[in-house]
mmCIF file of C-alpha atoms in Angstrom:
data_model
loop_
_atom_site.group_PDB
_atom_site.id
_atom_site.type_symbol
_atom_site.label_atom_id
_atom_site.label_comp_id
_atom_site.label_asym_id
_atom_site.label_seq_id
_atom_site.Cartn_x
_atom_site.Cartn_y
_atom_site.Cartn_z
ATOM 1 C CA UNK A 1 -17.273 199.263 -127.722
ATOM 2 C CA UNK A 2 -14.351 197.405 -126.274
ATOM 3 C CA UNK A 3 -13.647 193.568 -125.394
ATOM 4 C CA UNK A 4 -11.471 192.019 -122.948
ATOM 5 C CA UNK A 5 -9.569 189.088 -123.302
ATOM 6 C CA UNK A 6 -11.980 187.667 -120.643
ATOM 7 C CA UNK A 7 -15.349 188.337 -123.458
ATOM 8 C CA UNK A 8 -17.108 191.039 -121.454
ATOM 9 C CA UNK A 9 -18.181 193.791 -123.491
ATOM 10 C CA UNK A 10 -19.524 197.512 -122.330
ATOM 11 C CA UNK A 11 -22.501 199.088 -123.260
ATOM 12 C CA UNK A 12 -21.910 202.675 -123.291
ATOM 13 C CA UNK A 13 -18.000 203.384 -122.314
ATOM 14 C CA UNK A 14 -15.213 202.093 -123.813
ATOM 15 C CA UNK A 15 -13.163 202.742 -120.690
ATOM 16 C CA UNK A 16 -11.884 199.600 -118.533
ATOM 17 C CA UNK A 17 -11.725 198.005 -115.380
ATOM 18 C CA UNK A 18 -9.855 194.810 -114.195
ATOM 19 C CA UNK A 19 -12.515 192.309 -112.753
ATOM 20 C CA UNK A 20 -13.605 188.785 -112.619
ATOM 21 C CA UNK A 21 -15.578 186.390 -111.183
ATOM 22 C CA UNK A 22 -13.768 183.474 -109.302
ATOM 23 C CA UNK A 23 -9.971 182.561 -109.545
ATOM 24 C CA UNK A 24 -9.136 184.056 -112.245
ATOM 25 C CA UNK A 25 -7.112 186.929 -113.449
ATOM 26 C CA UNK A 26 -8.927 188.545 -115.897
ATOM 27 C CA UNK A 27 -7.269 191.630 -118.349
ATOM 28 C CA UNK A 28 -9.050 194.588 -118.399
ATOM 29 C CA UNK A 29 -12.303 194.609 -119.636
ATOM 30 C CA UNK A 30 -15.466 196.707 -120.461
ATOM 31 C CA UNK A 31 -18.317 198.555 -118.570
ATOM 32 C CA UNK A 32 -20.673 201.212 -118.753
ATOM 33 C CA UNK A 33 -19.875 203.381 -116.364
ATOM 34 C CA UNK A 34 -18.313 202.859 -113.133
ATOM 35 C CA UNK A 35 -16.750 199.666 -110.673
ATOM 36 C CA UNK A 36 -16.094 195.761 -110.652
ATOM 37 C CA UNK A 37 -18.065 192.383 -110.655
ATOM 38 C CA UNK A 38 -18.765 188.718 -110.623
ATOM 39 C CA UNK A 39 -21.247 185.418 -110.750
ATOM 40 C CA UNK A 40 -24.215 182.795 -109.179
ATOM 41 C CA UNK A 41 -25.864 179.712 -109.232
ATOM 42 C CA UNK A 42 -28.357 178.124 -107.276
ATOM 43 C CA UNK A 43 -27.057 175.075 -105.713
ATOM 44 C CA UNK A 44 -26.077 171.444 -106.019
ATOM 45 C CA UNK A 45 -26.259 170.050 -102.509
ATOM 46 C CA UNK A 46 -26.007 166.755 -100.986
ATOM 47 C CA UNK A 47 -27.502 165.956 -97.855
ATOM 48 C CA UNK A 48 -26.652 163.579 -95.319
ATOM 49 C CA UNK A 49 -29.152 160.615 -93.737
ATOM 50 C CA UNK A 50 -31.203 161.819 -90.949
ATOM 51 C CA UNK A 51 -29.339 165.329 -91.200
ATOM 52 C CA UNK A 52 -30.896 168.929 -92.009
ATOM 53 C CA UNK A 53 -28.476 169.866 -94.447
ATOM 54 C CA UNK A 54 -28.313 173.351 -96.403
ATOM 55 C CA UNK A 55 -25.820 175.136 -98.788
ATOM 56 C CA UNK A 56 -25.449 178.394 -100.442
ATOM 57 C CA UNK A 57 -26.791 178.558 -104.109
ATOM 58 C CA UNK A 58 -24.192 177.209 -106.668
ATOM 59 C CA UNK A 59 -26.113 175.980 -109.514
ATOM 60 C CA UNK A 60 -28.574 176.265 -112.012
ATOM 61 C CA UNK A 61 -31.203 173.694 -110.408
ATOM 62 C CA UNK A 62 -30.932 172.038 -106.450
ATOM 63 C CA UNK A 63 -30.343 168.713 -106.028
ATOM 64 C CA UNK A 64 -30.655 166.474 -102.431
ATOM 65 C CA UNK A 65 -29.820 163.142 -102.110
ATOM 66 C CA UNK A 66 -30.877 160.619 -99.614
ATOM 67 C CA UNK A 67 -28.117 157.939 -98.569
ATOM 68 C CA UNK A 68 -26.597 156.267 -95.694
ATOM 69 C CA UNK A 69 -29.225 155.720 -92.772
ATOM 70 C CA UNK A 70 -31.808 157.263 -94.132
ATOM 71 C CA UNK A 71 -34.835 155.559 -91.783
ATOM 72 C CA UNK A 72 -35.167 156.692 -87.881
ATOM 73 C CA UNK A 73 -32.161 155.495 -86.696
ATOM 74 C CA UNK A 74 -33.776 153.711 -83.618
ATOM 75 C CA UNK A 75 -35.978 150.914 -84.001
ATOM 76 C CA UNK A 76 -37.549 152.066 -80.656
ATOM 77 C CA UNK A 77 -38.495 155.146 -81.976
ATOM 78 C CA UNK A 78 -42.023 155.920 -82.214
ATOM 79 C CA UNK A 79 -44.203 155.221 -84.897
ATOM 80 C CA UNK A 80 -45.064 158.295 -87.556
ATOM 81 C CA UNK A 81 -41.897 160.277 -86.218
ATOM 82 C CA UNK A 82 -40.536 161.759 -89.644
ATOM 83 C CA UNK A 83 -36.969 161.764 -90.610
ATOM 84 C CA UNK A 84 -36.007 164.807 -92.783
ATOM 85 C CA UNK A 85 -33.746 164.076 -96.060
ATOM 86 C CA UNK A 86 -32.779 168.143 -96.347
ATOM 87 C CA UNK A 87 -33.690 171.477 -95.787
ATOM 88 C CA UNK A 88 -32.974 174.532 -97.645
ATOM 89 C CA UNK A 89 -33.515 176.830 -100.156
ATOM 90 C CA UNK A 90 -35.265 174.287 -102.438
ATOM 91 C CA UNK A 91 -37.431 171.598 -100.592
ATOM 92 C CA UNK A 92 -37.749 168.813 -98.205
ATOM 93 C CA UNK A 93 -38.001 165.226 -98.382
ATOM 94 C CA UNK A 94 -39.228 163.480 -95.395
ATOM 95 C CA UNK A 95 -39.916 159.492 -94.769
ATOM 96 C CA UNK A 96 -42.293 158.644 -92.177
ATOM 97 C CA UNK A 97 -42.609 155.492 -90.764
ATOM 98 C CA UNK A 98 -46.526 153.722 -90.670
ATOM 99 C CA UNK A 99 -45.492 149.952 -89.853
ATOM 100 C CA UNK A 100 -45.155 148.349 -92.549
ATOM 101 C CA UNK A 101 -44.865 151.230 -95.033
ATOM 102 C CA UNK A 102 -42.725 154.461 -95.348
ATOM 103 C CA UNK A 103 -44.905 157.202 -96.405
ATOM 104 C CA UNK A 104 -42.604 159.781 -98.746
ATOM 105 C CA UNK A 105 -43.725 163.225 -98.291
ATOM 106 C CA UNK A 106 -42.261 166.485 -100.095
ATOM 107 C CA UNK A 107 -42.455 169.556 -98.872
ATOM 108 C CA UNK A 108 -42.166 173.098 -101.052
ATOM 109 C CA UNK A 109 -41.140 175.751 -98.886
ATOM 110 C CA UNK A 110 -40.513 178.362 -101.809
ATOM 111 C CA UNK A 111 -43.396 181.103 -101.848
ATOM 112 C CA UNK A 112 -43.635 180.223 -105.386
ATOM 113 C CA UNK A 113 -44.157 177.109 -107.836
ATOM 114 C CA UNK A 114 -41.681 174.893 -107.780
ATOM 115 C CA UNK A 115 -40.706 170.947 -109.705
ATOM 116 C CA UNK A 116 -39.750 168.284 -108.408
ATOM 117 C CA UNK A 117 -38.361 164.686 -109.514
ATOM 118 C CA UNK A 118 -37.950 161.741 -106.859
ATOM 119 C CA UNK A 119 -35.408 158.801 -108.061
ATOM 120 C CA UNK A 120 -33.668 155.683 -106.643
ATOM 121 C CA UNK A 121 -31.740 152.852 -108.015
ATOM 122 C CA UNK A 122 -33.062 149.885 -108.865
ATOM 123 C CA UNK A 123 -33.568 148.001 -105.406
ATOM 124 C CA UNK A 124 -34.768 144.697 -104.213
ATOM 125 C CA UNK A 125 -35.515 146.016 -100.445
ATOM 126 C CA UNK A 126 -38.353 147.926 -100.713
ATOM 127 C CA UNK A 127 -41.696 148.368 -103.619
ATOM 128 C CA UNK A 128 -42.959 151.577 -104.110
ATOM 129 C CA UNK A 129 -46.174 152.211 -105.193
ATOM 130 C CA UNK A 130 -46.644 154.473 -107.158
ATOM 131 C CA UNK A 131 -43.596 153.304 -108.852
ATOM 132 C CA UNK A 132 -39.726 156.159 -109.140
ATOM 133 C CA UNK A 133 -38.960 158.099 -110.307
ATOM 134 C CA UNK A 134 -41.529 160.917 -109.963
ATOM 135 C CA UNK A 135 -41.907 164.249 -111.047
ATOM 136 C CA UNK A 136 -44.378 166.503 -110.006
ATOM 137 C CA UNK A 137 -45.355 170.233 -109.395
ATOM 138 C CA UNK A 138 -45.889 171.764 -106.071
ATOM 139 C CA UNK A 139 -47.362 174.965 -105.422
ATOM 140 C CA UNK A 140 -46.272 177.598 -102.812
ATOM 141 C CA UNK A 141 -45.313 175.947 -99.294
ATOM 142 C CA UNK A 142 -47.160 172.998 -100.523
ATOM 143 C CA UNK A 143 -46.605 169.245 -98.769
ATOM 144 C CA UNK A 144 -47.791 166.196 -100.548
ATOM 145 C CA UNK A 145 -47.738 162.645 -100.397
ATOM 146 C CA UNK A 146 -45.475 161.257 -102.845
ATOM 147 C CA UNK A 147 -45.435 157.574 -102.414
ATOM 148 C CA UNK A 148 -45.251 154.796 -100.660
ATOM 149 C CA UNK A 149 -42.358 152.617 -99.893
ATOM 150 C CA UNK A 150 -42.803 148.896 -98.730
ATOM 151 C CA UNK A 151 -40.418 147.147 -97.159
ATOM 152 C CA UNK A 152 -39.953 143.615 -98.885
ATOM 153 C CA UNK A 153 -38.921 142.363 -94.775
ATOM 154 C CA UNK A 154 -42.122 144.571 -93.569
ATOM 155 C CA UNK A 155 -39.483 145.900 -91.400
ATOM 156 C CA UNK A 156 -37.742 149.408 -91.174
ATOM 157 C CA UNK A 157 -34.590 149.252 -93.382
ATOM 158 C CA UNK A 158 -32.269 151.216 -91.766
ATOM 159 C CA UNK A 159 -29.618 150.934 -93.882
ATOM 160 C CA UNK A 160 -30.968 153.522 -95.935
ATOM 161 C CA UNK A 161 -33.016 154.012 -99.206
ATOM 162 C CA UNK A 162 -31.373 156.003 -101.928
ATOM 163 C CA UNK A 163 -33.831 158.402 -103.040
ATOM 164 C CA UNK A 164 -32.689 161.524 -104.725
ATOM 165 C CA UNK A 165 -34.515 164.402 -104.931
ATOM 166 C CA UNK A 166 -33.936 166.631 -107.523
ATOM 167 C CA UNK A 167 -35.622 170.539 -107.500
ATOM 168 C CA UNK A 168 -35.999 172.874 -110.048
ATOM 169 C CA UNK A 169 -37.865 176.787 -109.105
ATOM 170 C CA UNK A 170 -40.677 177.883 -111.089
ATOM 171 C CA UNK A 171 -43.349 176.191 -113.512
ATOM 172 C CA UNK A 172 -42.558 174.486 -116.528
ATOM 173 C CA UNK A 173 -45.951 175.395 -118.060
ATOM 174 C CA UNK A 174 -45.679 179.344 -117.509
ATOM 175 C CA UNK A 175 -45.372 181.418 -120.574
ATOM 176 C CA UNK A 176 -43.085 184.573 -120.219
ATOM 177 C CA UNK A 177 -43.866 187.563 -122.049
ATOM 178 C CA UNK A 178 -41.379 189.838 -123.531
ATOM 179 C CA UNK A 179 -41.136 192.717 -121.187
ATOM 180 C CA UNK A 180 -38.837 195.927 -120.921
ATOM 181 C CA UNK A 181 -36.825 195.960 -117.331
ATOM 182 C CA UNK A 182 -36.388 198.412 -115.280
ATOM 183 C CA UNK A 183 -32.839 198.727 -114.131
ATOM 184 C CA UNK A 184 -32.328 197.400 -110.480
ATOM 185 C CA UNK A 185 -30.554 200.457 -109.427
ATOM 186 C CA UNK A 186 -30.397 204.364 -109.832
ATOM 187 C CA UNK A 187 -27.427 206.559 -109.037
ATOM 188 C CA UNK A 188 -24.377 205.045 -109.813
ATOM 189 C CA UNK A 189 -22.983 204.774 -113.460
ATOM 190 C CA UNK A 190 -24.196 201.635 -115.837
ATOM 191 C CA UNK A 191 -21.239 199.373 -115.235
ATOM 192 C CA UNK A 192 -21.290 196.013 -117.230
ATOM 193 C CA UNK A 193 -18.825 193.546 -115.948
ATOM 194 C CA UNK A 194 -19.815 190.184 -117.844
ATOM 195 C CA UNK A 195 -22.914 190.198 -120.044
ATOM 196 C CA UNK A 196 -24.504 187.599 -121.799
ATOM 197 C CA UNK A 197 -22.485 184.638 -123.016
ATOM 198 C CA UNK A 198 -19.486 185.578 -120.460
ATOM 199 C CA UNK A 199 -16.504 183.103 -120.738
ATOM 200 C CA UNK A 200 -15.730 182.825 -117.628
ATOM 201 C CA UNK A 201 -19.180 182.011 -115.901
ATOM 202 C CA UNK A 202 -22.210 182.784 -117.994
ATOM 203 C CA UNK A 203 -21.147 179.897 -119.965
ATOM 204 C CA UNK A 204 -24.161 177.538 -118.879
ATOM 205 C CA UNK A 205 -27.961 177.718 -119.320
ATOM 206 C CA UNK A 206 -29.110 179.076 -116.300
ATOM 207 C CA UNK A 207 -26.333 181.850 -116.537
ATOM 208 C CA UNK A 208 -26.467 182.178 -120.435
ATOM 209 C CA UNK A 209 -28.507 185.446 -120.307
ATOM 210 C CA UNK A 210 -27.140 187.124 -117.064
ATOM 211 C CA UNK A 211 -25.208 190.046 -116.781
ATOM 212 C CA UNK A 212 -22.726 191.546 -114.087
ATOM 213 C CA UNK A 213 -23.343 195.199 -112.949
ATOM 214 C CA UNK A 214 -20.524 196.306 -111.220
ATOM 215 C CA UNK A 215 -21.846 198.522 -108.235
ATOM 216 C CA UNK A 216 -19.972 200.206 -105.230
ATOM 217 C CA UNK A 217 -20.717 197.804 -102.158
ATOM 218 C CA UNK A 218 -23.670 198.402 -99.919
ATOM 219 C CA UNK A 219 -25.656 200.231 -103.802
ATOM 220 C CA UNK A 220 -29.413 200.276 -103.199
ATOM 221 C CA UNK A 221 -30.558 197.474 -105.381
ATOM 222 C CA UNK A 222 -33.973 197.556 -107.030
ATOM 223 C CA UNK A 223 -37.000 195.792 -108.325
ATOM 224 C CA UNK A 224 -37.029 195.619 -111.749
ATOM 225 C CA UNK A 225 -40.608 194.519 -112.322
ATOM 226 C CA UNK A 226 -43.248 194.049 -110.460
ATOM 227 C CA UNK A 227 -43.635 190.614 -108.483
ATOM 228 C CA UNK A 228 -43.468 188.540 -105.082
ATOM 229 C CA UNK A 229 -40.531 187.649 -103.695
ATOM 230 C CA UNK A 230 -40.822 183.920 -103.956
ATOM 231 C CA UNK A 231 -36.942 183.280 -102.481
ATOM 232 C CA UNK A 232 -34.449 184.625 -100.355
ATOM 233 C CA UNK A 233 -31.001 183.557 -99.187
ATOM 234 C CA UNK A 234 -29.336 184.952 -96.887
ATOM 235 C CA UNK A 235 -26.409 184.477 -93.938
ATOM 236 C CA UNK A 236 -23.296 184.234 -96.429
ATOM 237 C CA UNK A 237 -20.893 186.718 -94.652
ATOM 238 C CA UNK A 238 -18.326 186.698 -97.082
ATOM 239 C CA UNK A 239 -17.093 186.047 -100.935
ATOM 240 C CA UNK A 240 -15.157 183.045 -101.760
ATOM 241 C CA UNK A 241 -13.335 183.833 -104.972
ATOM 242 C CA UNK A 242 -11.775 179.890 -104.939
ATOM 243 C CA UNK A 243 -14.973 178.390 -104.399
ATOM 244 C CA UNK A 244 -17.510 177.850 -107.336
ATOM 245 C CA UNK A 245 -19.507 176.179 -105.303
ATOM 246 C CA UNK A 246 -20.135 179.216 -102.647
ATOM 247 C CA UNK A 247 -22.690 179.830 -106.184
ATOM 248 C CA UNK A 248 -24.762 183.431 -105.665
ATOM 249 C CA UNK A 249 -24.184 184.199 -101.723
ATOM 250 C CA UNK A 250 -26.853 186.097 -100.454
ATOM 251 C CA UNK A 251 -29.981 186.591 -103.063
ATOM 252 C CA UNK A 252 -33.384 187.228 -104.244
ATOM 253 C CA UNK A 253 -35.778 185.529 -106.421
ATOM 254 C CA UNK A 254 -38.902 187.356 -107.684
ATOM 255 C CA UNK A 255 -41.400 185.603 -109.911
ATOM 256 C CA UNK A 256 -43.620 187.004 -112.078
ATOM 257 C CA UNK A 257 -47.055 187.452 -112.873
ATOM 258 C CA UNK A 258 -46.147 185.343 -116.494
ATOM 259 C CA UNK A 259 -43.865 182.722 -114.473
ATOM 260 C CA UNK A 260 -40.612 184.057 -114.989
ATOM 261 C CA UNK A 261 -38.144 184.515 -112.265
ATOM 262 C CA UNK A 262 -35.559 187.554 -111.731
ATOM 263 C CA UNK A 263 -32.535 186.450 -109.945
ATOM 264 C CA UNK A 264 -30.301 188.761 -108.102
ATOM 265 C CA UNK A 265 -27.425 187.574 -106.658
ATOM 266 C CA UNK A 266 -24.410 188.158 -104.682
ATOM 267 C CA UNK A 267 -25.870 191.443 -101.725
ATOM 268 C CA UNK A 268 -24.042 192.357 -99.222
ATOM 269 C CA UNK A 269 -24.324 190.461 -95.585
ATOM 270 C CA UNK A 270 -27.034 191.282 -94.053
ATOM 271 C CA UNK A 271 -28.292 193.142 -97.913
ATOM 272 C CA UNK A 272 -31.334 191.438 -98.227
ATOM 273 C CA UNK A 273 -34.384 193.492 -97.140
ATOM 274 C CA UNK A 274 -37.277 191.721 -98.206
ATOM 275 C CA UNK A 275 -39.061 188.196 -97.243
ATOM 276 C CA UNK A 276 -40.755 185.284 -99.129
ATOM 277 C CA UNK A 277 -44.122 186.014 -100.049
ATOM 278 C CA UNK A 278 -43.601 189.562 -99.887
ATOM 279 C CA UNK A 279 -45.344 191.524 -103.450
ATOM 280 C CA UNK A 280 -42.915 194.190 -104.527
ATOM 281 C CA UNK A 281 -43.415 196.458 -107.289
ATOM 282 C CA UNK A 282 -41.024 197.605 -110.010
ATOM 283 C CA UNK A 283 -38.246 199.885 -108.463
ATOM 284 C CA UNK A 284 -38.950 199.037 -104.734
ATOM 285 C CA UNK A 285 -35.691 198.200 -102.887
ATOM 286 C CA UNK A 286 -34.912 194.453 -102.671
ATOM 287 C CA UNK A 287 -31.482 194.658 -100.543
ATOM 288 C CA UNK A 288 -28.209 196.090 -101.035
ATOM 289 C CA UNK A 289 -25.089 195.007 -103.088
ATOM 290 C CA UNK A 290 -22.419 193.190 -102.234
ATOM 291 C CA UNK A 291 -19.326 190.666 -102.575
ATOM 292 C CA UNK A 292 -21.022 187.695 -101.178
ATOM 293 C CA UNK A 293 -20.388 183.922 -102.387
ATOM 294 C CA UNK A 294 -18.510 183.018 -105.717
ATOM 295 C CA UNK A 295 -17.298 186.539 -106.382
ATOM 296 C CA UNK A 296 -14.005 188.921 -106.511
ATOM 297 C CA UNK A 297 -15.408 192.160 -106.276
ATOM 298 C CA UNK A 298 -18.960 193.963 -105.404
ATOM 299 C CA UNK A 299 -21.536 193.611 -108.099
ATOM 300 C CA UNK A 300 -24.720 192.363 -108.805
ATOM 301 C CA UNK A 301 -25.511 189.388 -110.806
ATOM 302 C CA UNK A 302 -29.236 189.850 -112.836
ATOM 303 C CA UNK A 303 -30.376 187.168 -114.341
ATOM 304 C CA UNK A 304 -34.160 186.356 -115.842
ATOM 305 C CA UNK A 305 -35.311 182.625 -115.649
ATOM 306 C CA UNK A 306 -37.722 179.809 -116.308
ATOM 307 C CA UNK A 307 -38.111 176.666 -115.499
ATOM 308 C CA UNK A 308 -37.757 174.100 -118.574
ATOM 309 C CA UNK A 309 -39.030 170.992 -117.254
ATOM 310 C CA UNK A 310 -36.423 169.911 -114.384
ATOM 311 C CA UNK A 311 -33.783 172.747 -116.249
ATOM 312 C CA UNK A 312 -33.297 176.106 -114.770
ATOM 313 C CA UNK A 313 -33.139 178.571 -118.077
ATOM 314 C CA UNK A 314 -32.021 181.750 -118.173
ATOM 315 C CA UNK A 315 -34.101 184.020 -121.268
ATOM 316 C CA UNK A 316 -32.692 187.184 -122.947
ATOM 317 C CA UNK A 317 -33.843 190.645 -121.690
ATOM 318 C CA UNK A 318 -34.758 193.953 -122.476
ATOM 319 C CA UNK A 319 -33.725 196.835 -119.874
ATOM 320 C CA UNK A 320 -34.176 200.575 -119.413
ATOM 321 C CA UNK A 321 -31.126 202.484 -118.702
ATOM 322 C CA UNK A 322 -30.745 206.429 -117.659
ATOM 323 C CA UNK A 323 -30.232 207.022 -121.510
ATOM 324 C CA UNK A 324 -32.785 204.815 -122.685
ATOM 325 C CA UNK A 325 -32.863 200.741 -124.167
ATOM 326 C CA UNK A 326 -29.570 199.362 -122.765
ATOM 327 C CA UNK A 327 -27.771 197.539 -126.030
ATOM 328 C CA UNK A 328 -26.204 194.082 -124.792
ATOM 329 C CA UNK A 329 -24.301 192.709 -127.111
ATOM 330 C CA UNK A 330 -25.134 189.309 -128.230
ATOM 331 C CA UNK A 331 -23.109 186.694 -127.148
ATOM 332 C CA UNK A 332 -20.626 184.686 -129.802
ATOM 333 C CA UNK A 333 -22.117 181.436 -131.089
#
């Protein structure tokens, strides 16, 4: 076993390879086998009043906020016409104007279980009834009426409402199972670039548990359990090694039949070969490596996660290598 100044440590080599996710110039460090590597998260994004706005994945849990002119911006317009908060890879928060109420709707478009929380400050323009924030659960391209908003004028506030909307993958009352992985690719030596623990970005939650495969761009990459693919992301052309926030690039999300989401992260442009709602079973091809978002070098980021009540979570694994149980070493306290 060997260990980099940068905490990665190999599996089944003690040979070494410079690489590192982000900025960062990294010494040497381990692997298993073969090539570089890097990092994701699925996103923290703001969106602007009355503006579809999307962003690449960057953290552990998405997050949309409502300011500015969030109403219609004509008075004119007609009555009912919706005005969308956001729209991307988590949901949608639309207000829709019923004189002399705004009805709230959220929207799921995940093909999967998702939570969500709806806040605002404390405000003396508007009731709502039932009363912020709210959390609930949403199933699989599921819309629902969230509340209702009255104006204290009984007229449409255009100067905007506040409401955050905060979204979190997965359900908070699923039970994952302990389960041996099959490894997401076949062909290419086991390369470990940053396992569990990594210092340099598998320092948070949703991360905690992930590891870095470094893989040759364009490497076949697999299913490694059976599941449907309840998210994809795709359209990032390029990496940005500067730029935490470009988070995971293009990706997949699989969820389980026990709730539990694999995460892989980082494929090549145009890498992803599989759509939302699609059932895939272990060791069918998902997309193809890459370089793509907050990354230096081609890998692929695997990561297994669960939803914690409004906290993206990433859980230890177990995974089946060419030589048998892969042996990642734990991460210091």
């Amino acid at each position: 076993m060997s260990i980099s100044s940068c905490g990665w440590k190999d599996i089944f080599s003690s040979d070494t390879t410079p690489a590192c996710d982000g900025p960062h110039t990294c010494a040497p460090f381990a692997r298993v086998d073969g090539v570089p590597h890097p990092v994701p998260r699925i996103a923290l994004v703001t969106a602007l009043a009355s503006l579809l706005a999307s962003a690449s994945a960057a953290h552990a849990q998405q997050r949309w906020h409502w300011p500015g002119a969030a109403a219609p911006p004509s008075p004119q317009a007609p009555a009912a016409q919706p005005a969308p908060a956001a729209a991307g890879p988590g949901a949608a928060l639309q207000l829709e104007w019923q004189a002399p109420v705004y009805l709230a709707w959220v929207t799921n478009p995940l093909a999967g279980p998702a939570q969500l929380r709806v806040s605002a400050p404390p405000s003396e323009d508007y009731r709502a009834v039932p009363q912020l924030p709210l959390t609930l659960q949403l199933d699989a391209h599921e819309r629902r009426l969230l509340t209702r908003l009255y104006p204290a004028s009984n007229q449409r506030i255009l100067g905007g409402l506040g409401l955050t909307l905060d979204v979190v993958p997965g359900d908070p009352r699923a039970t994952p199972q302990p389960v041996r992985y099959q490894l997401p690719f076949h062909g290419v030596p086991v390369q470990v670039a940053q396992g569990f623990g990594g210092h340099f970005s598998h320092a948070d939650p949703p991360n905690w548990y992930a590891v870095d495969f470094a893989l040759p761009q364009g490497t076949p990459v697999l299913a490694a359990r059976d599941g449907v693919v309840m998210q994809v992301q795709r359209g990032v052309l390029d990496n940005s090694p500067n730029d935490p926030a470009a988070g995971g690039g293009n990706l997949v999300r699989v969820l389980h039949a026990d709730g539990s989401m694999a995460l892989y992260a980082h494929l090549a442009p145009d890498g992803v070969a599989v759509r939302p709602g699609q059932a895939v079973r272990s060791g069918e091809r998902l997309g193809a490596s890459g370089n793509t978002g907050f990354s230096t070098a081609p890998h692929l980021h695997f990561a297994i996660q669960r939803n914690a009540d409004l906290q993206l979570v990433s859980l230890p694994f177990r995974m089946l290598g060419p030589q048998g149980e892969l042996q990642f070493p734990s991460p210091a306290p």
